Amino acid sequence: MSVLARARGRAHEDDHDAEPWAGPKRHYDLVKEFTVALIVVTFLTLILAALFSSPDDKQLTIGEWAKGAPNDFVITAVAELDGTSGSASYGAPYTHDTSAAQKVGPIAPQNWPGVTLPIDSAQDFVVRPLQDAASTPALQAALATWTGATADQRQTWSSAYDDALTNAPDNDPTKVAAGDYGPVPVMLTQLLSLAESGGLDGALLAQGRFYQTDYTKPLLFMADGTYLEDLARAQHLGGDQWGMMNETGNYPGQAWLWLYTFWYQVKPFSTSGNADALVWSLMALLTAIFVFVPFIPGLRSIPKLVPVYRLIWRNYYREVEAPSSGQPAA
Amino acid sequence: MTADLETQEDTASWTGWVRRRALRSFPPEQLLPDKQPIYVASWIYVFGVATISAFMVVLGTGTVLAVMGPAWWHTSSLGHYVNSTHLWSVELFMAFMVIHLWGKFFMAAWRGKRAMTWITGAVSFLASVGAAFTGYLTQQNLASQWIATQAKDGLNSVGIGAYFNVLDFGQMLMWHIVLLPLGIGALVLVHVLLVRRHGVVPPLPARSLRIPPVGGPQGAREES
């Protein structure tokens, strides 16, 4: 059969399927069905909620982070100062480093919108909160030294301190080898104190306004450390633990994200530096296929080849079609 | 004279045009029929209405949470229970919808000029995934902090995160309680109207093999 003939055949079938049904009918009370379904689902919901409740693991504050893992806090803060943290080197939409963007082949859609949520990690996460809270002469002097220095000098101090802290036992600031770190140790000690008192939570959120609902800065800062990740991994929420579809505790979570999460578990995605861009591109393609199934040759014919429909309409085939066609029931 | 005026107004007014168009597209007996083709007899058909019912429960429980404010459920045992009903109604809603979708796939329910019915259903599913996701982002607990910091990378990698900032609680709450529910509601409404307009898809295989003969089995013509 030619392609044209097959296309005509499909169009003919489609026209038939579009015609109003001329066969037998049965009584069907839609309103009653909806009412019963609503009552059943409501009761089912009430029972499930009473039996299983819902998870609510307490949020992590920056104060708790600073008290729970002060060494992780300080090494994260110095990485913000010397520009090596995840946020400082992220690229769009936070920083202007276009080379940091993830790519799909030669293209980098991450760069297309540009920097819409600008982050200066040293200034936003360390210097400005300290300036707002500069209460001691030592801190005021340290900040004056920092702001009066050249960019190169600041980079030299903060990089040297980052290296020394990395090499110190347990990254402990009290065990850092002696060196020329400028005002950096004083600034970070004061930042740790501010965080432990709970003041940094408010300082990162306030951003010069009283009302605020944007947690971009505190969450980015927190995500640059490892403490939040450690807590999440303990709750099986890591990226390689099917984390995006899991939930804290033993709850079903977002099971419908299984396919999206699946790609992160397998190569080449699990080992690629462009994993997010690749997975999202793949999912965009699969989503388009899902939405446009009716127009995709081959895929749209699968239901005719897989006899699930014979199960769905088994009563119809047995009671109506077989007697009329004289053929055995399906 | 009065009758002429009424006829003129009926034909000339925009309101009259909309009413005539609506009645022509959706006659009351087609919009709310009390009979269905005989093949509409399977448990799979229940999952469509079960999905809409669960959506109603999701909206109802979410409305209570909205009335009391986003932080209420963290400090009140009653609030925590209402949050639990919201969570479980979402789980039921998504489960019913997935079963409904698979059922419609294996019925090839897009046949007979019903492609738009499939598309509106598929897009409703995607919008529901987004609504559930923004719900997880606005829980204000450890899970939402972690999910937000992880999800930003995927969204940023394709440029969406520049405008849809999952770290912005206020923006996500607005998407969760206003924009996405409105969008899903509109999509479900269009989806149901399309089902009513085109009717329930007939069984496979090709209908030409199935049309009962005149005066066919079980008094088919008389019943319809």
Coordinates of C-alpha atoms in Angstrom, one line a residue:
Chain A
M1 CA 0.0 0.0 0.0
S2 CA 1.4 3.4 -0.9
V3 CA 2.1 6.1 1.7
L4 CA -0.7 8.2 0.2
A5 CA -3.2 5.3 0.4
R6 CA -2.2 4.6 4.0
A7 CA -2.7 8.3 4.8
R8 CA -6.1 8.3 3.2
G9 CA -7.0 5.2 5.1
R10 CA -6.1 6.9 8.4
A11 CA -8.1 10.0 7.5
H12 CA -11.1 7.7 6.7
E13 CA -10.8 6.0 10.1
D14 CA -10.4 9.3 11.8
D15 CA -13.6 10.6 10.2
H16 CA -15.5 7.5 11.3
D17 CA -14.2 7.9 14.9
A18 CA -15.3 11.6 14.8
E19 CA -18.9 10.8 13.9
P20 CA -21.5 10.9 16.7
W21 CA -22.1 7.4 18.1
A22 CA -25.0 5.7 16.4
G23 CA -24.9 2.4 18.3
P24 CA -26.6 1.4 21.6
K25 CA -26.4 3.6 24.6
R26 CA -26.7 3.1 28.4
H27 CA -27.9 5.3 31.2
Y28 CA -25.0 7.2 32.8
D29 CA -25.5 9.7 35.6
L30 CA -22.5 12.1 35.4
V31 CA -23.6 14.3 38.3
K32 CA -24.2 11.3 40.6
E33 CA -20.8 9.8 39.6
F34 CA -19.0 13.1 40.4
T35 CA -20.8 13.5 43.7
V36 CA -19.9 10.0 44.8
A37 CA -16.3 10.4 43.6
L38 CA -16.0 13.7 45.5
I39 CA -17.3 12.1 48.7
V40 CA -15.0 9.0 48.4
V41 CA -11.9 11.1 47.6
T42 CA -12.6 13.5 50.5
F43 CA -12.9 10.7 53.0
L44 CA -9.9 8.9 51.6
T45 CA -7.9 12.1 51.9
L46 CA -9.1 12.6 55.5
I47 CA -8.2 9.1 56.4
L48 CA -4.7 9.1 54.8
A49 CA -3.9 12.5 56.5
A50 CA -5.0 11.1 59.9
L51 CA -3.0 7.9 59.4
F52 CA 0.2 9.2 57.8
S53 CA 0.3 13.0 58.6
S54 CA 2.9 15.0 56.6
P55 CA 6.6 15.6 57.0
D56 CA 7.9 18.9 58.4
D57 CA 11.6 18.8 59.1
K58 CA 12.6 22.1 60.6
Q59 CA 14.2 24.6 58.4
L60 CA 18.0 25.3 58.7
T61 CA 19.0 28.8 59.8
I62 CA 22.4 30.3 59.1
G63 CA 22.7 30.7 62.8
E64 CA 22.3 26.9 63.3
W65 CA 24.8 26.3 60.5
A66 CA 27.4 28.6 62.1
K67 CA 26.9 26.8 65.5
G68 CA 26.7 23.3 64.1
A69 CA 29.6 23.5 61.7
P70 CA 31.7 26.7 62.3
N71 CA 34.6 25.4 60.3
D72 CA 32.4 24.8 57.2
F73 CA 30.9 28.2 57.7
V74 CA 34.2 30.0 57.8
I75 CA 35.7 28.2 54.8
T76 CA 32.5 28.9 52.8
A77 CA 32.8 32.6 53.8
V78 CA 36.4 32.9 52.7
A79 CA 35.5 31.3 49.4
E80 CA 32.9 34.0 48.9
L81 CA 35.7 36.6 49.5
D82 CA 38.2 35.1 47.1
G83 CA 35.6 34.3 44.4
T84 CA 35.9 30.5 44.4
S85 CA 32.6 29.6 45.9
G86 CA 29.8 28.1 43.8
S87 CA 27.8 31.3 43.8
A88 CA 30.8 33.5 43.0
S89 CA 31.7 31.4 40.0
Y90 CA 28.2 30.4 38.9
G91 CA 27.7 32.5 35.8
A92 CA 24.2 33.6 34.7
P93 CA 21.8 34.6 36.2
Y94 CA 24.0 35.6 39.1
T95 CA 27.4 36.6 37.7
H96 CA 28.9 37.8 34.4
D97 CA 31.2 34.8 33.8
T98 CA 29.8 33.5 30.5
S99 CA 32.3 30.6 30.4
A100 CA 30.7 29.1 33.5
A101 CA 27.4 28.4 31.7
Q102 CA 26.3 24.8 31.1
K103 CA 26.1 23.9 27.4
V104 CA 24.1 21.7 25.1
G105 CA 26.6 21.0 22.3
P106 CA 27.8 24.5 21.2
I107 CA 24.9 26.5 22.7
A108 CA 24.5 27.9 26.2
P109 CA 20.9 28.9 26.8
Q110 CA 21.9 29.8 30.4
N111 CA 23.6 32.9 29.0
W112 CA 20.7 34.1 26.9
P113 CA 18.8 36.1 29.5
G114 CA 22.0 37.5 31.0
V115 CA 22.5 38.5 34.7
T116 CA 19.0 39.1 36.1
L117 CA 19.8 38.3 39.7
P118 CA 23.2 39.9 40.3
I119 CA 25.3 38.5 43.1
D120 CA 28.6 40.0 44.4
S121 CA 29.4 37.2 46.8
A122 CA 32.1 39.0 48.7
Q123 CA 30.1 42.1 49.1
D124 CA 26.7 40.6 49.5
F125 CA 27.5 37.7 51.8
V126 CA 30.4 39.1 53.9
V127 CA 31.3 42.7 53.6
R128 CA 27.9 44.4 53.6
P129 CA 26.5 42.4 56.5
L130 CA 29.6 43.2 58.5
Q131 CA 29.4 46.9 57.6
D132 CA 25.8 47.0 58.8
A133 CA 26.8 45.4 62.1
A134 CA 30.2 47.0 62.6
S135 CA 30.1 47.4 66.3
T136 CA 33.7 46.9 67.5
P137 CA 36.7 49.1 66.7
A138 CA 38.7 46.0 65.5
L139 CA 36.0 45.2 62.9
Q140 CA 35.7 48.8 61.8
A141 CA 39.5 48.9 61.3
A142 CA 39.5 45.6 59.4
L143 CA 36.7 46.8 57.1
A144 CA 38.5 50.1 56.5
T145 CA 41.6 48.1 55.6
W146 CA 39.7 45.8 53.3
T147 CA 37.7 48.6 51.5
G148 CA 40.9 50.7 51.2
A149 CA 42.9 48.0 49.5
T150 CA 43.2 47.3 45.8
A151 CA 41.2 44.4 44.3
D152 CA 44.5 42.5 43.8
Q153 CA 45.5 42.9 47.4
R154 CA 42.1 41.7 48.6
Q155 CA 42.4 38.7 46.3
T156 CA 45.9 37.9 47.7
W157 CA 44.8 38.1 51.3
S158 CA 41.6 36.0 50.9
S159 CA 43.3 33.4 48.6
A160 CA 46.1 33.0 51.0
Y161 CA 43.7 32.5 53.9
D162 CA 41.6 30.1 51.9
D163 CA 44.6 28.0 51.2
A164 CA 45.8 28.1 54.8
L165 CA 42.3 27.2 56.1
T166 CA 42.1 24.3 53.6
N167 CA 45.4 22.9 54.9
A168 CA 44.6 23.4 58.6
P169 CA 43.4 20.3 60.6
D170 CA 39.6 20.0 60.2
N171 CA 39.7 23.4 58.4
D172 CA 39.8 24.9 61.9
P173 CA 40.4 28.7 61.8
T174 CA 42.2 28.5 65.2
K175 CA 44.8 26.1 63.7
V176 CA 45.7 28.1 60.6
A177 CA 49.4 28.6 60.0
A178 CA 50.7 32.1 60.5
G179 CA 50.8 34.3 57.4
D180 CA 49.8 37.6 55.8
Y181 CA 46.1 37.5 55.5
G182 CA 45.4 41.2 56.1
P183 CA 42.0 41.9 57.7
V184 CA 40.5 38.6 56.6
P185 CA 40.8 36.6 59.8
V186 CA 39.2 39.4 61.9
M187 CA 36.4 39.8 59.3
L188 CA 35.6 36.1 59.3
T189 CA 35.7 35.8 63.1
Q190 CA 33.3 38.7 63.3
L191 CA 31.1 37.2 60.6
L192 CA 31.0 33.9 62.5
S193 CA 29.9 35.7 65.7
L194 CA 27.3 37.6 63.8
A195 CA 26.0 34.4 62.3
E196 CA 26.0 32.5 65.6
S197 CA 23.9 35.3 67.1
G198 CA 21.3 34.9 64.4
G199 CA 22.1 38.3 63.0
L200 CA 23.3 37.2 59.6
D201 CA 20.0 35.5 58.7
G202 CA 18.3 38.9 58.9
A203 CA 21.2 40.8 57.4
L204 CA 21.2 38.6 54.2
L205 CA 17.5 38.8 53.9
A206 CA 16.9 42.5 54.6
Q207 CA 18.7 44.0 51.6
G208 CA 17.7 47.5 52.5
R209 CA 13.9 46.8 52.7
F210 CA 11.6 46.0 55.6
Y211 CA 9.3 43.6 53.9
Q212 CA 11.0 40.8 52.1
T213 CA 10.1 37.4 50.6
D214 CA 13.1 36.8 48.4
Y215 CA 15.5 34.2 50.0
T216 CA 17.9 34.1 47.0
K217 CA 21.0 35.4 48.9
P218 CA 20.7 33.4 52.2
L219 CA 19.9 30.2 50.3
L220 CA 22.8 30.7 47.8
F221 CA 25.2 31.3 50.7
M222 CA 23.9 28.3 52.6
A223 CA 24.1 26.1 49.5
D224 CA 27.8 27.1 49.0
G225 CA 28.6 25.2 52.2
T226 CA 28.4 21.5 52.9
Y227 CA 26.2 21.5 56.0
L228 CA 22.9 21.8 54.2
E229 CA 23.9 19.1 51.8
D230 CA 25.0 16.8 54.7
L231 CA 21.5 17.2 56.3
A232 CA 19.8 16.6 53.0
R233 CA 21.8 13.5 52.2
A234 CA 21.0 12.1 55.6
Q235 CA 17.4 12.4 54.5
H236 CA 18.2 10.6 51.2
L237 CA 17.7 13.8 49.2
G238 CA 21.0 13.9 47.4
G239 CA 21.1 14.2 43.6
D240 CA 22.5 10.7 43.2
Q241 CA 19.9 9.4 45.7
W242 CA 16.9 10.2 43.5
G243 CA 16.7 13.4 45.6
M244 CA 14.4 15.6 43.5
M245 CA 11.5 13.2 43.8
N246 CA 12.1 12.1 47.4
E247 CA 10.8 13.8 50.5
T248 CA 12.1 13.9 54.1
G249 CA 10.9 10.9 56.0
N250 CA 9.1 7.9 54.6
Y251 CA 6.7 9.7 52.2
P252 CA 6.0 9.2 48.5
G253 CA 7.3 12.6 47.6
Q254 CA 7.0 13.7 44.0
A255 CA 7.0 10.3 42.4
W256 CA 5.8 11.8 39.1
L257 CA 9.3 13.3 38.7
W258 CA 10.8 9.8 38.4
L259 CA 11.8 10.1 34.7
Y260 CA 13.4 13.5 35.3
T261 CA 15.3 12.2 38.3
F262 CA 16.2 9.0 36.5
W263 CA 18.5 10.7 34.0
Y264 CA 20.7 12.1 36.8
Q265 CA 21.4 8.5 37.9
V266 CA 22.9 7.3 34.6
K267 CA 25.8 8.1 32.3
P268 CA 26.5 10.3 30.5
F269 CA 24.4 12.7 32.6
S270 CA 25.6 11.5 36.0
T271 CA 29.2 12.3 35.1
S272 CA 28.7 15.4 32.9
G273 CA 29.5 19.0 33.9
N274 CA 26.5 19.9 31.7
A275 CA 24.1 17.4 33.3
D276 CA 21.4 19.9 34.1
A277 CA 21.3 21.5 30.6
L278 CA 21.4 18.0 29.0
V279 CA 18.7 16.5 31.2
W280 CA 16.4 19.6 30.8
S281 CA 16.9 19.5 27.0
L282 CA 16.1 15.8 26.9
M283 CA 13.1 16.3 29.1
A284 CA 11.9 19.2 26.9
L285 CA 12.1 16.8 23.8
L286 CA 10.3 14.0 25.7
T287 CA 7.6 16.4 26.9
A288 CA 7.0 17.6 23.4
I289 CA 6.6 14.0 22.2
F290 CA 4.2 13.3 25.1
V291 CA 2.0 16.3 24.3
F292 CA 2.0 15.7 20.5
V293 CA 1.6 11.9 20.5
P294 CA -1.5 12.2 18.3
F295 CA 0.6 13.5 15.4
I296 CA 3.7 11.2 15.7
P297 CA 3.6 8.3 13.3
G298 CA 4.4 5.0 14.9
L299 CA 4.0 6.2 18.5
R300 CA 0.3 7.0 17.9
S301 CA -0.2 3.4 16.6
I302 CA 1.2 1.7 19.7
P303 CA -2.3 1.4 21.4
K304 CA -3.5 -0.6 18.3
L305 CA -0.6 -3.0 18.7
V306 CA -0.8 -3.4 22.5
P307 CA -4.1 -5.1 23.3
V308 CA -4.8 -3.2 26.5
Y309 CA -7.8 -1.7 24.8
R310 CA -9.3 -5.2 24.6
L311 CA -9.3 -5.3 28.4
I312 CA -10.8 -1.8 28.7
W313 CA -13.6 -2.5 26.2
R314 CA -14.0 -6.3 26.9
N315 CA -17.7 -6.0 27.7
Y316 CA -18.3 -4.1 24.5
Y317 CA -16.5 -6.6 22.3
R318 CA -18.2 -9.5 24.1
E319 CA -21.8 -8.1 24.2
V320 CA -22.1 -5.9 21.1
E321 CA -19.4 -6.3 18.5
A322 CA -19.0 -10.1 18.4
P323 CA -22.7 -10.9 18.0
S324 CA -23.0 -8.3 15.2
S325 CA -19.9 -9.3 13.2
G326 CA -20.3 -13.0 13.7
Q327 CA -16.7 -13.1 14.8
P328 CA -15.4 -14.6 18.0
A329 CA -15.3 -12.3 21.0
A330 CA -11.9 -10.6 21.7
Chain B
M1 CA -43.3 45.5 17.0
T2 CA -41.9 44.3 20.3
A3 CA -41.2 40.9 18.8
D4 CA -39.3 42.5 15.9
L5 CA -37.2 44.5 18.3
E6 CA -36.4 41.4 20.3
T7 CA -35.4 39.6 17.1
Q8 CA -33.2 42.5 16.0
E9 CA -31.5 42.7 19.3
D10 CA -31.0 38.9 19.4
T11 CA -29.3 38.8 16.0
A12 CA -27.3 42.1 16.4
S13 CA -26.0 42.0 19.9
W14 CA -22.7 40.4 20.9
T15 CA -24.5 38.8 23.8
G16 CA -27.0 37.1 21.5
W17 CA -24.1 35.9 19.3
V18 CA -22.3 34.3 22.2
R19 CA -25.5 32.7 23.5
R20 CA -26.3 31.2 20.1
R21 CA -22.7 30.0 19.6
A22 CA -22.6 28.4 23.0
L23 CA -25.9 26.7 22.6
R24 CA -24.9 25.4 19.1
S25 CA -21.6 24.1 20.4
F26 CA -22.9 22.8 23.7
P27 CA -26.6 21.9 23.6
P28 CA -27.7 21.1 27.2
E29 CA -28.3 17.5 26.4
Q30 CA -24.7 17.2 25.1
L31 CA -23.2 19.2 27.9
L32 CA -24.9 17.1 30.6
P33 CA -26.0 13.9 29.0
D34 CA -27.8 11.2 31.0
K35 CA -26.8 8.5 28.5
Q36 CA -23.5 7.4 27.1
P37 CA -22.4 4.9 24.4
I38 CA -22.6 1.4 25.6
Y39 CA -18.9 1.0 25.5
V40 CA -18.5 3.5 28.3
A41 CA -18.4 0.7 30.8
S42 CA -15.1 0.2 32.4
W43 CA -13.4 1.2 35.7
I44 CA -10.9 3.2 33.7
Y45 CA -13.6 5.8 33.0
V46 CA -13.8 6.5 36.8
F47 CA -10.3 7.9 36.9
G48 CA -11.2 11.0 34.9
V49 CA -13.9 12.1 37.3
A50 CA -11.8 10.9 40.3
T51 CA -9.0 13.3 39.1
I52 CA -11.4 16.2 39.0
S53 CA -12.8 15.3 42.4
A54 CA -9.2 15.1 43.9
F55 CA -8.5 18.5 42.3
M56 CA -11.5 19.9 44.1
V57 CA -10.2 18.6 47.4
V58 CA -6.7 20.0 46.6
L59 CA -8.3 23.4 46.0
G60 CA -10.4 23.2 49.2
T61 CA -7.6 22.2 51.5
G62 CA -5.3 24.7 49.8
T63 CA -7.9 27.4 50.4
V64 CA -8.0 26.7 54.1
L65 CA -4.2 27.0 54.2
A66 CA -4.3 30.2 52.2
V67 CA -6.9 31.7 54.6
M68 CA -4.8 31.0 57.6
G69 CA -1.4 32.0 56.0
P70 CA 1.6 30.0 54.9
A71 CA 3.2 29.7 58.3
W72 CA 0.1 28.5 60.2
W73 CA 0.6 24.8 59.7
H74 CA 4.1 24.9 61.4
T75 CA 2.6 26.2 64.6
S76 CA -0.8 24.6 64.9
S77 CA -1.7 20.9 65.1
L78 CA -4.9 21.6 63.3
G79 CA -2.9 23.4 60.6
H80 CA -0.6 20.4 60.3
Y81 CA -3.5 18.1 59.8
V82 CA -4.9 20.4 57.1
N83 CA -1.5 20.5 55.5
S84 CA -1.5 16.7 55.5
T85 CA -4.9 16.6 53.8
H86 CA -3.5 19.0 51.2
L87 CA -0.5 16.7 50.7
W88 CA -2.5 13.5 50.4
S89 CA -5.1 15.0 48.1
V90 CA -2.3 16.0 45.8
E91 CA -0.9 12.5 45.9
L92 CA -4.3 11.1 45.0
F93 CA -4.8 13.8 42.3
M94 CA -1.5 12.9 40.6
A95 CA -2.1 9.2 40.9
F96 CA -5.6 9.3 39.4
M97 CA -4.4 11.6 36.6
V98 CA -1.5 9.3 35.7
I99 CA -3.8 6.3 35.5
H100 CA -6.3 8.4 33.5
L101 CA -3.5 9.4 31.1
W102 CA -2.3 5.9 30.6
G103 CA -5.8 4.7 30.1
K104 CA -6.4 7.3 27.4
F105 CA -3.1 6.5 25.8
F106 CA -4.0 2.8 25.4
M107 CA -7.4 3.8 24.1
A108 CA -5.7 6.1 21.5
A109 CA -8.2 8.6 22.8
W110 CA -7.0 11.3 20.4
R111 CA -8.7 9.6 17.5
G112 CA -11.6 11.2 15.7
K113 CA -10.5 14.8 15.8
R114 CA -9.9 14.6 19.6
A115 CA -6.2 15.6 19.5
M116 CA -6.8 18.8 21.3
T117 CA -8.5 16.9 24.1
W118 CA -5.3 14.9 24.5
I119 CA -3.2 18.0 24.4
T120 CA -5.2 19.9 27.0
G121 CA -5.0 16.8 29.2
A122 CA -1.3 16.4 28.8
V123 CA -0.6 20.1 29.4
S124 CA -2.8 19.9 32.5
F125 CA -0.6 17.1 33.8
L126 CA 2.5 19.3 33.2
A127 CA 1.0 22.3 34.9
S128 CA 0.0 20.0 37.8
V129 CA 3.6 18.9 38.1
G130 CA 4.6 22.6 38.3
A131 CA 1.9 23.3 40.9
A132 CA 3.0 20.4 43.1
F133 CA 6.7 21.4 42.7
T134 CA 6.0 25.0 43.7
G135 CA 4.1 23.6 46.7
Y136 CA 7.2 21.7 47.8
L137 CA 9.2 24.9 47.4
T138 CA 6.9 26.9 49.7
Q139 CA 6.7 24.5 52.6
Q140 CA 9.2 26.6 54.5
N141 CA 11.2 23.7 55.9
L142 CA 14.4 21.7 55.2
A143 CA 12.9 20.0 52.2
S144 CA 11.9 23.2 50.5
Q145 CA 15.4 24.8 51.2
W146 CA 17.1 21.8 49.7
I147 CA 14.7 21.4 46.7
A148 CA 15.1 25.1 45.9
T149 CA 18.9 25.0 45.9
Q150 CA 19.0 21.9 43.7
A151 CA 16.2 22.9 41.3
K152 CA 17.8 26.3 40.6
D153 CA 20.6 24.6 38.7
G154 CA 18.3 22.8 36.2
L155 CA 16.2 25.9 35.6
N156 CA 19.2 28.2 35.3
S157 CA 21.0 25.9 32.9
V158 CA 18.3 26.5 30.3
G159 CA 17.7 30.2 31.1
I160 CA 14.4 29.8 32.8
G161 CA 15.8 30.5 36.3
A162 CA 16.6 34.0 35.3
Y163 CA 12.8 34.8 35.5
F164 CA 11.4 31.9 37.5
N165 CA 13.5 32.1 40.6
V166 CA 12.8 29.1 42.9
L167 CA 14.8 30.8 45.7
D168 CA 12.3 33.6 45.8
F169 CA 9.6 32.3 48.2
G170 CA 7.2 35.2 47.4
Q171 CA 7.3 34.5 43.7
M172 CA 6.9 30.8 44.1
L173 CA 4.0 31.2 46.5
M174 CA 2.1 33.4 44.0
W175 CA 2.7 30.8 41.3
H176 CA 1.5 28.0 43.6
I177 CA -1.7 29.6 45.0
V178 CA -2.7 31.9 42.1
L179 CA -1.2 31.4 38.7
L180 CA -0.9 27.6 38.4
P181 CA -4.3 26.7 40.0
L182 CA -6.0 29.2 37.7
G183 CA -4.2 27.7 34.7
I184 CA -5.0 24.2 35.7
G185 CA -8.6 25.1 36.3
A186 CA -8.9 26.7 32.9
L187 CA -7.2 23.8 31.2
V188 CA -9.5 21.2 33.0
L189 CA -12.5 23.2 32.0
V190 CA -11.5 23.3 28.3
H191 CA -10.6 19.6 28.5
V192 CA -14.0 18.6 29.9
L193 CA -15.8 20.8 27.4
L194 CA -13.9 19.2 24.5
V195 CA -14.8 15.7 25.9
R196 CA -18.5 16.8 26.0
R197 CA -18.3 18.3 22.5
H198 CA -16.6 15.3 20.8
G199 CA -18.0 12.6 23.0
V200 CA -16.1 9.6 24.4
V201 CA -13.8 8.0 21.9
P202 CA -15.2 4.8 20.4
P203 CA -13.4 1.4 20.8
L204 CA -10.6 0.3 18.6
P205 CA -10.2 -1.1 15.9
A206 CA -11.6 1.0 13.1
R207 CA -15.2 1.9 13.6
S208 CA -16.2 0.9 10.1
L209 CA -15.9 -2.7 11.3
R210 CA -18.2 -2.1 14.2
I211 CA -21.2 -0.1 13.0
P212 CA -24.1 -2.3 13.8
P213 CA -26.5 -3.0 10.9
V214 CA -29.8 -1.2 10.7
G215 CA -32.1 -2.8 13.2
G216 CA -29.0 -4.3 14.6
P217 CA -28.2 -6.0 18.0
Q218 CA -30.2 -5.2 21.0
G219 CA -32.4 -2.6 19.4
A220 CA -29.5 -0.3 19.1
R221 CA -31.2 2.3 16.9
E222 CA -34.2 2.5 19.1
E223 CA -32.1 3.1 22.2
S224 CA -30.0 5.9 20.7

